Protein backbone atom coordinates (compact mmCIF):
# COMPACT_ATOMS: atom_id res chain seq x y z
CA UNK A 1 0.00 0.00 0.00
CA UNK A 2 2.78 2.41 0.93
CA UNK A 3 5.32 0.82 -1.39
CA UNK A 4 3.09 1.31 -4.44
CA UNK A 5 2.49 5.09 -4.27
CA UNK A 6 5.88 6.82 -4.32
CA UNK A 7 4.54 10.35 -4.58
CA UNK A 8 2.48 9.76 -1.41
CA UNK A 9 5.48 8.39 0.48
CA UNK A 10 7.56 11.44 -0.45
CA UNK A 11 4.88 13.76 0.92
CA UNK A 12 4.72 11.86 4.22
CA UNK A 13 8.49 11.59 4.50
CA UNK A 14 9.01 15.30 3.84
CA UNK A 15 6.71 16.18 6.73
CA UNK A 16 8.52 13.67 8.95
CA UNK A 17 12.04 14.61 7.89
CA UNK A 18 14.14 15.79 4.96
CA UNK A 19 16.15 12.55 5.11
CA UNK A 20 13.58 10.68 3.01
CA UNK A 21 13.31 13.58 0.58
CA UNK A 22 17.04 13.40 -0.15
CA UNK A 23 16.67 9.75 -1.14
CA UNK A 24 13.58 10.40 -3.27
CA UNK A 25 15.00 13.46 -5.02
CA UNK A 26 17.74 11.56 -6.90
CA UNK A 27 15.38 8.66 -7.56
CA UNK A 28 12.83 10.89 -9.34
CA UNK A 29 15.50 12.79 -11.27
CA UNK A 30 17.24 9.58 -12.38
PDB file of N, CA and C in Angstrom:
ATOM      1  N   UNK A   1       0.839  -1.203   0.000  1.00  0.00           N
ATOM      2  CA  UNK A   1       0.000   0.000   0.000  1.00  0.00           C
ATOM      3  C   UNK A   1       0.874   1.253   0.000  1.00  0.00           C
ATOM      4  N   UNK A   2       1.900   1.232   0.853  1.00  0.00           N
ATOM      5  CA  UNK A   2       2.777   2.410   0.931  1.00  0.00           C
ATOM      6  C   UNK A   2       3.932   2.288  -0.063  1.00  0.00           C
ATOM      7  N   UNK A   3       4.210   1.045  -0.454  1.00  0.00           N
ATOM      8  CA  UNK A   3       5.319   0.817  -1.388  1.00  0.00           C
ATOM      9  C   UNK A   3       4.895   1.181  -2.821  1.00  0.00           C
ATOM     10  N   UNK A   4       3.606   1.035  -3.096  1.00  0.00           N
ATOM     11  CA  UNK A   4       3.094   1.312  -4.443  1.00  0.00           C
ATOM     12  C   UNK A   4       3.200   2.812  -4.773  1.00  0.00           C
ATOM     13  N   UNK A   5       2.493   3.637  -4.009  1.00  0.00           N
ATOM     14  CA  UNK A   5       2.490   5.088  -4.271  1.00  0.00           C
ATOM     15  C   UNK A   5       3.775   5.745  -3.787  1.00  0.00           C
ATOM     16  N   UNK A   6       4.616   6.191  -4.710  1.00  0.00           N
ATOM     17  CA  UNK A   6       5.882   6.817  -4.323  1.00  0.00           C
ATOM     18  C   UNK A   6       5.675   8.302  -4.029  1.00  0.00           C
ATOM     19  N   UNK A   7       4.800   8.921  -4.787  1.00  0.00           N
ATOM     20  CA  UNK A   7       4.542  10.354  -4.577  1.00  0.00           C
ATOM     21  C   UNK A   7       3.938  10.585  -3.190  1.00  0.00           C
ATOM     22  N   UNK A   8       3.116   9.625  -2.732  1.00  0.00           N
ATOM     23  CA  UNK A   8       2.484   9.755  -1.411  1.00  0.00           C
ATOM     24  C   UNK A   8       3.526   9.596  -0.314  1.00  0.00           C
ATOM     25  N   UNK A   9       4.440   8.657  -0.524  1.00  0.00           N
ATOM     26  CA  UNK A   9       5.476   8.393   0.480  1.00  0.00           C
ATOM     27  C   UNK A   9       6.379   9.620   0.636  1.00  0.00           C
ATOM     28  N   UNK A  10       6.683  10.263  -0.484  1.00  0.00           N
ATOM     29  CA  UNK A  10       7.555  11.436  -0.454  1.00  0.00           C
ATOM     30  C   UNK A  10       6.904  12.550   0.360  1.00  0.00           C
ATOM     31  N   UNK A  11       5.600  12.699   0.211  1.00  0.00           N
ATOM     32  CA  UNK A  11       4.880  13.758   0.924  1.00  0.00           C
ATOM     33  C   UNK A  11       4.923  13.504   2.426  1.00  0.00           C
ATOM     34  N   UNK A  12       4.745  12.229   2.795  1.00  0.00           N
ATOM     35  CA  UNK A  12       4.723  11.865   4.215  1.00  0.00           C
ATOM     36  C   UNK A  12       6.122  11.957   4.810  1.00  0.00           C
ATOM     37  N   UNK A  13       7.104  11.568   4.020  1.00  0.00           N
ATOM     38  CA  UNK A  13       8.492  11.586   4.498  1.00  0.00           C
ATOM     39  C   UNK A  13       8.960  13.024   4.701  1.00  0.00           C
ATOM     40  N   UNK A  14       8.597  13.898   3.764  1.00  0.00           N
ATOM     41  CA  UNK A  14       9.014  15.295   3.839  1.00  0.00           C
ATOM     42  C   UNK A  14       8.517  15.927   5.135  1.00  0.00           C
ATOM     43  N   UNK A  15       7.291  15.603   5.515  1.00  0.00           N
ATOM     44  CA  UNK A  15       6.712  16.176   6.731  1.00  0.00           C
ATOM     45  C   UNK A  15       7.403  15.590   7.962  1.00  0.00           C
ATOM     46  N   UNK A  16       7.847  14.338   7.825  1.00  0.00           N
ATOM     47  CA  UNK A  16       8.521  13.669   8.946  1.00  0.00           C
ATOM     48  C   UNK A  16       9.973  14.122   9.050  1.00  0.00           C
ATOM     49  N   UNK A  17      10.626  14.214   7.900  1.00  0.00           N
ATOM     50  CA  UNK A  17      12.041  14.613   7.888  1.00  0.00           C
ATOM     51  C   UNK A  17      12.552  14.769   6.468  1.00  0.00           C
ATOM     52  N   UNK A  18      13.590  15.560   6.307  1.00  0.00           N
ATOM     53  CA  UNK A  18      14.137  15.786   4.959  1.00  0.00           C
ATOM     54  C   UNK A  18      15.028  14.627   4.525  1.00  0.00           C
ATOM     55  N   UNK A  19      15.274  13.693   5.430  1.00  0.00           N
ATOM     56  CA  UNK A  19      16.147  12.553   5.110  1.00  0.00           C
ATOM     57  C   UNK A  19      15.557  11.735   3.966  1.00  0.00           C
ATOM     58  N   UNK A  20      14.258  11.471   4.047  1.00  0.00           N
ATOM     59  CA  UNK A  20      13.580  10.681   3.013  1.00  0.00           C
ATOM     60  C   UNK A  20      13.576  11.446   1.694  1.00  0.00           C
ATOM     61  N   UNK A  21      13.387  12.736   1.770  1.00  0.00           N
ATOM     62  CA  UNK A  21      13.311  13.577   0.576  1.00  0.00           C
ATOM     63  C   UNK A  21      14.619  13.486  -0.222  1.00  0.00           C
ATOM     64  N   UNK A  22      15.733  13.463   0.510  1.00  0.00           N
ATOM     65  CA  UNK A  22      17.045  13.400  -0.148  1.00  0.00           C
ATOM     66  C   UNK A  22      17.184  12.111  -0.947  1.00  0.00           C
ATOM     67  N   UNK A  23      16.565  11.050  -0.459  1.00  0.00           N
ATOM     68  CA  UNK A  23      16.671   9.754  -1.142  1.00  0.00           C
ATOM     69  C   UNK A  23      15.686   9.681  -2.307  1.00  0.00           C
ATOM     70  N   UNK A  24      14.597  10.418  -2.210  1.00  0.00           N
ATOM     71  CA  UNK A  24      13.581  10.399  -3.267  1.00  0.00           C
ATOM     72  C   UNK A  24      13.931  11.379  -4.386  1.00  0.00           C
ATOM     73  N   UNK A  25      14.628  12.443  -4.032  1.00  0.00           N
ATOM     74  CA  UNK A  25      14.998  13.458  -5.024  1.00  0.00           C
ATOM     75  C   UNK A  25      15.816  12.856  -6.169  1.00  0.00           C
ATOM     76  N   UNK A  26      16.907  12.156  -5.855  1.00  0.00           N
ATOM     77  CA  UNK A  26      17.741  11.562  -6.905  1.00  0.00           C
ATOM     78  C   UNK A  26      17.032  10.431  -7.639  1.00  0.00           C
ATOM     79  N   UNK A  27      16.101   9.772  -6.960  1.00  0.00           N
ATOM     80  CA  UNK A  27      15.376   8.660  -7.564  1.00  0.00           C
ATOM     81  C   UNK A  27      14.416   9.188  -8.647  1.00  0.00           C
ATOM     82  N   UNK A  28      13.790  10.313  -8.386  1.00  0.00           N
ATOM     83  CA  UNK A  28      12.829  10.889  -9.338  1.00  0.00           C
ATOM     84  C   UNK A  28      13.578  11.511 -10.525  1.00  0.00           C
ATOM     85  N   UNK A  29      14.712  12.125 -10.230  1.00  0.00           N
ATOM     86  CA  UNK A  29      15.500  12.790 -11.269  1.00  0.00           C
ATOM     87  C   UNK A  29      16.123  11.739 -12.199  1.00  0.00           C
ATOM     88  N   UNK A  30      16.600  10.649 -11.597  1.00  0.00           N
ATOM     89  CA  UNK A  30      17.240   9.578 -12.378  1.00  0.00           C
ATOM     90  C   UNK A  30      16.160   8.760 -12.958  1.00  0.00           C
TER      91      UNK A  30
END
